[in-house]
Structure formats: structure tokens, C-alpha cells
XYZ file of C-alpha atoms in Angstrom:
301
model
C -15.054 0.547 -10.604
C -15.706 -1.521 -7.463
C -15.264 -4.588 -9.686
C -11.636 -3.761 -10.529
C -9.433 -6.838 -10.417
C -6.626 -6.294 -7.924
C -3.497 -8.390 -8.466
C -0.145 -8.796 -6.761
C 2.296 -6.973 -9.038
C 5.305 -7.967 -6.939
C 5.281 -10.453 -4.100
C 7.219 -8.767 -1.302
C 7.433 -8.849 2.486
C 7.514 -5.132 3.249
C 6.975 -3.999 6.807
C 5.633 -0.579 5.777
C 5.622 -0.066 2.024
C 4.936 3.564 1.124
C 5.289 6.477 -1.275
C 4.906 4.815 -4.709
C 6.144 7.272 -7.335
C 6.021 6.935 -11.127
C 8.597 8.521 -13.418
C 7.120 9.207 -16.862
C 10.567 9.809 -18.367
C 12.061 6.572 -17.078
C 8.858 4.485 -17.065
C 9.936 3.334 -13.620
C 8.139 2.916 -10.329
C 9.906 3.888 -7.113
C 8.722 3.284 -3.544
C 10.036 2.735 -0.028
C 9.755 0.379 2.913
C 9.787 2.901 5.740
C 10.668 0.629 8.661
C 13.439 -1.232 6.830
C 14.930 1.930 5.279
C 14.737 0.532 1.753
C 14.258 2.323 -1.564
C 12.901 0.213 -4.431
C 12.997 0.859 -8.175
C 11.304 -1.315 -10.806
C 10.375 -1.232 -14.478
C 7.073 -3.146 -14.799
C 7.734 -4.092 -18.444
C 10.939 -5.866 -17.451
C 11.268 -9.414 -16.163
C 13.909 -8.221 -13.732
C 13.343 -8.050 -10.001
C 13.205 -4.609 -8.376
C 16.469 -2.966 -7.368
C 16.775 -2.204 -3.669
C 18.965 0.365 -1.910
C 19.343 0.419 1.860
C 19.459 3.955 3.289
C 20.533 2.944 6.827
C 17.607 4.731 8.475
C 13.839 4.910 8.112
C 12.651 6.712 4.981
C 9.165 8.238 4.858
C 8.695 9.321 1.264
C 10.369 10.205 -2.017
C 9.935 12.772 -4.793
C 11.388 13.332 -8.241
C 14.111 15.959 -8.631
C 16.449 16.860 -11.471
C 18.316 13.680 -12.471
C 17.410 11.901 -9.253
C 15.179 11.562 -6.223
C 14.653 13.339 -2.940
C 14.314 10.957 -0.010
C 12.851 12.181 3.279
C 14.713 9.946 5.715
C 14.129 9.997 9.450
C 16.837 12.583 10.083
C 16.619 14.764 6.986
C 16.032 15.175 3.265
C 18.645 13.578 1.016
C 19.253 13.923 -2.709
C 20.160 10.785 -4.669
C 21.303 10.965 -8.308
C 20.452 8.514 -11.101
C 21.627 5.815 -11.416
C 20.633 5.295 -7.812
C 23.404 4.272 -5.465
C 24.533 4.970 -1.939
C 25.859 8.480 -2.704
C 23.673 11.046 -0.979
C 23.705 14.788 -0.369
C 21.902 16.352 2.584
C 19.360 18.979 1.521
C 17.679 19.789 4.851
C 17.726 18.515 8.434
C 14.709 17.217 10.319
C 14.886 19.217 13.536
C 12.025 17.211 15.053
C 14.058 14.019 14.714
C 16.900 15.480 16.731
C 14.574 17.088 19.295
C 11.770 14.567 19.816
C 12.372 11.574 17.566
C 9.623 12.486 15.077
C 10.577 11.137 11.657
C 9.520 12.344 8.210
C 6.414 10.677 6.815
C 4.236 11.464 3.772
C 5.214 14.069 1.160
C 4.761 15.299 -2.414
C 5.829 18.107 -4.776
C 3.512 20.854 -5.940
C 3.424 22.118 -9.536
C 5.980 24.843 -8.766
C 8.584 22.336 -7.540
C 8.158 22.849 -3.794
C 8.559 19.652 -1.763
C 5.944 19.384 0.993
C 6.712 16.794 3.655
C 5.143 16.057 7.017
C 6.324 14.290 10.140
C 4.816 11.658 12.414
C 4.954 11.790 16.222
C 7.331 9.255 17.725
C 4.417 7.693 19.651
C 2.046 8.151 16.654
C -0.415 9.974 18.921
C 1.012 13.166 20.482
C 0.332 16.447 18.614
C 4.040 17.164 18.142
C 4.361 16.634 14.376
C 4.191 19.198 11.571
C 3.942 19.871 7.850
C 6.970 21.462 6.178
C 7.697 23.030 2.812
C 11.040 22.926 1.017
C 10.981 25.945 -1.291
C 14.398 26.168 -2.959
C 16.635 27.654 -0.245
C 14.025 27.704 2.530
C 12.665 24.878 4.648
C 9.879 26.066 6.919
C 7.096 24.625 9.065
C 3.693 25.418 7.566
C 1.478 23.601 10.080
C 2.038 22.278 13.591
C 0.180 20.302 16.307
C -0.265 17.225 14.102
C 0.122 13.572 15.042
C 0.442 11.808 11.662
C 0.833 14.129 8.660
C -0.505 12.314 5.606
C -2.480 12.352 2.358
C -0.750 15.255 0.591
C -2.082 15.971 -2.896
C -2.791 18.945 -5.159
C -5.752 19.529 -7.471
C -5.060 19.675 -11.234
C -6.265 23.288 -11.367
C -3.693 24.137 -8.636
C -6.386 25.685 -6.422
C -6.413 23.138 -3.586
C -3.976 21.392 -1.266
C -5.319 18.204 0.334
C -3.983 16.935 3.644
C -4.950 14.811 6.641
C -3.887 14.194 10.197
C -4.687 10.483 9.910
C -5.986 9.824 13.418
C -8.732 12.449 13.008
C -10.201 10.324 10.143
C -10.884 13.577 8.305
C -9.398 14.830 5.039
C -9.006 18.611 4.793
C -8.499 20.824 1.790
C -6.830 24.220 1.829
C -7.186 27.020 -0.737
C -3.792 27.063 -2.442
C -1.819 29.707 -4.347
C 0.711 27.864 -6.515
C 2.598 31.096 -7.311
C 3.453 31.824 -3.680
C 2.814 28.503 -1.951
C 0.399 30.191 0.446
C -2.544 28.254 1.890
C -5.866 29.569 3.175
C -8.125 28.341 5.958
C -8.863 24.607 5.706
C -12.285 23.078 5.322
C -13.358 19.644 6.514
C -13.714 18.073 3.083
C -14.248 14.350 3.840
C -15.218 12.735 7.165
C -14.753 8.956 7.193
C -16.828 8.647 10.362
C -19.818 10.322 8.751
C -19.482 8.078 5.690
C -19.196 4.908 7.768
C -15.857 3.984 6.206
C -13.330 1.887 8.148
C -9.672 2.644 8.726
C -7.740 5.907 8.631
C -6.797 8.004 5.583
C -3.202 7.306 4.610
C -1.368 8.225 1.388
C -3.249 9.562 -1.627
C -3.082 10.621 -5.263
C -5.163 12.792 -7.601
C -6.358 11.664 -11.027
C -6.724 13.747 -14.195
C -10.390 14.463 -13.389
C -9.440 15.979 -10.037
C -10.672 13.035 -7.959
C -8.802 12.097 -4.793
C -7.801 8.460 -4.233
C -7.075 7.563 -0.609
C -5.646 4.367 0.885
C -7.574 3.488 4.047
C -5.053 1.932 6.409
C -6.823 -0.669 8.522
C -9.809 -0.408 6.202
C -8.538 -2.734 3.472
C -9.663 -0.526 0.608
C -8.968 2.330 -1.757
C -11.629 5.029 -2.008
C -12.119 7.719 -4.647
C -13.717 11.075 -3.860
C -14.999 13.663 -6.311
C -13.812 17.301 -6.046
C -17.035 17.899 -4.094
C -16.082 15.228 -1.534
C -18.563 12.602 -2.741
C -17.603 8.931 -2.485
C -17.346 7.701 -6.092
C -15.588 4.335 -5.775
C -14.699 1.809 -3.091
C -12.158 -0.844 -4.130
C -11.701 -3.648 -1.612
C -8.223 -5.161 -1.336
C -6.830 -8.582 -0.374
C -5.098 -7.139 2.711
C -6.076 -4.753 5.520
C -3.279 -2.163 5.431
C -2.880 -0.315 2.113
C -0.697 2.742 2.530
C -0.647 4.802 -0.689
C -1.462 4.731 -4.400
C 0.292 5.943 -7.554
C -0.777 6.081 -11.199
C 1.745 4.516 -13.551
C 2.239 2.760 -16.841
C 2.438 4.304 -20.334
C -1.147 5.608 -20.058
C -1.023 6.395 -16.299
C -3.959 4.031 -15.784
C -2.183 1.352 -13.753
C -2.940 2.032 -10.093
C -0.083 0.772 -7.908
C -0.771 0.223 -4.213
C 1.820 -0.208 -1.460
C 0.884 -2.250 1.614
C 2.134 -3.093 5.098
C 2.515 -6.043 7.458
C 3.647 -4.069 10.521
C 0.398 -4.517 12.485
C -0.161 -8.170 11.553
C 0.827 -11.133 13.708
C 1.712 -14.560 12.274
C -1.957 -15.505 12.030
C -2.758 -12.239 10.241
C 0.037 -12.726 7.723
C -1.225 -16.220 6.991
C -4.764 -14.910 6.544
C -3.632 -12.038 4.295
C -0.756 -13.400 2.142
C -0.863 -10.328 -0.142
C 0.039 -8.042 2.781
C 3.458 -6.446 2.347
C 3.357 -6.832 -1.445
C 2.980 -4.290 -4.223
C -0.547 -4.463 -5.657
C -1.891 -3.249 -8.986
C -5.227 -2.690 -10.703
C -6.232 -1.082 -13.987
C -8.530 1.934 -13.752
C -10.477 3.782 -16.478
C -9.151 7.220 -15.478
C -5.580 8.402 -16.044
C -3.508 9.855 -13.244
C -1.322 12.948 -13.296
C 2.367 13.315 -14.039
C 4.310 13.878 -10.814
C 6.093 17.274 -10.626
C 9.841 17.590 -10.132
C 11.274 19.214 -7.025
C 13.510 22.265 -7.310
C 16.223 22.153 -4.658
C 19.144 24.241 -3.496
C 21.948 22.490 -1.621
C 22.026 23.097 1.272
C 18.918 24.793 2.703
C 19.516 27.831 4.853
C 17.277 26.511 7.619
């Protein structure tokens, strides 16, 4: 799999592309540019350029919901209906944004329709961020003392929640009860330092065999880990800052990769012309269908 051919699917100049999300029903790919507050939508089988909506503030991640998307913007979670436009409904506030300037970052739905979303410290270093869960009418903090909440994913058998605080360079997994949303004590599942891998673990996705695909920001690669935490594949990329992956296409075997330019100077951008674009490679393993969030407008807290 290391010999996968990685191509530029769309030549873009994103500052911090993130949160690629595939809709099976619509055969569309959605993603965001966090720093520029943009939400993209694109049908790969079309010759048309992607549609872009500006949300007027940074947007960390998105998730599918009934007839639309949830967007975790800096200040709160918004619901946008299809066809996507500028009409938005507030689902929940980000109290950290109003208190300390911590914006929403990585997030994903579990199989029961809960939307899990973490925050990132305003200085990207202080342990002031958290991991939250939107469970219909409740929006509660499930973990605190984080710096950069990232890498959320759920195993196909619904037994594990994967998560990372990126700067630790460790990926944890938590025993998970999909019926209640409860998590058990975490275990240190993957340690990039011990494996000699560069970069920090950023966004991730799980394939149909239960393997975890992680974008190594600053490491210029995508890595695949078995359910036992063994390194199974190491795909080098034509840019240093991949941010997240998503399985798409009719067979869910097109791996889409968002990238960033935010830490590159003019010389770096010239050296890495694919940086900031949407990348794609074909993989021999299918991904998983993304769940749909169940929401209640507006959350009680």
C-alpha cells in the first residue's frame, strides 16, 4: 500500500483544510478550510468546481445530519440545511470560545447519532481544551485538560472510541458503550515516538476492517494501524501537512486527504506546490459510511 499513487484531486490554496466528509446518499464530498471559515462541497464525478460557502468565522469540523450538515464553528454548533446556503440555526454554544477563545476543532458522529467535538486551546499549547458530546438535548464536556483535541473515530464493532491530544503524539482508545455513550479508562494505543514516526496525529478515519488511518501533520504521510495498534501502511505525501482523511466514491475506496499551508512560508509553498490542495489515492480497503447526527434545537446546555 506504500506504493499508492497520490494525486491532486482539486488544486486549492487552503490555509487549513480539514474534516473531509463523504455523503453516500448524495455522492458528495464536503470539507472545510478552518482559518478562512469556508465550507466546500464537491461531486467528484462532475466537471464542476466545488461550491464554497463562507461562514464568517473559523469552522473546525462538520458532520451529516438529517437533510443537512452540522458545522462546529468557532463560537458554536450550527445546522445548515440542503441545499447549502447561508441560513443557519444555532444548536449549541461553545462556552470555551466566549471564556478563553478556544475554538471547536475535530469531531465526528458515533453510530447512535451523538456528535462528539473537541476544542483547541487558543495558544495551541495550554491544557484548557476539552472533548464534548452533543446527545440530542444535552451538550456536555466528557474530557478536559486537553490542548488539541483530535483524531476522533469509532471502531466498526462499536466497542472503541479513538482520540488524541495531538501534542502528546499518542493515540488513545477508550472502551465505548454505544447504547449509553459512556467511555471507560483509556489505554495508550499508539505512540508515534516509540515507532519513530514524524509529525503529530491529526484527523483520522476507520476502514471496514477496523484499521485506523491517521494524518500525520508535519510528518507528510498517512499511516494505517491495525486494531492491535500495529503499523500496517505508511503512505508518503507530496506535502508536509496533511490534516485528515475520508473514504469516498461509489465503493468507498477513494481516500481523500485535506492539507494545509498555514505553517509554510513562500519558499515552503514553492517547494510543496500540492500543499493546500485536496489529495486523493485509491486504496484496496473500503471505508465506512458516516453516521448521521441526531439533534434537538436548541440544546439545553
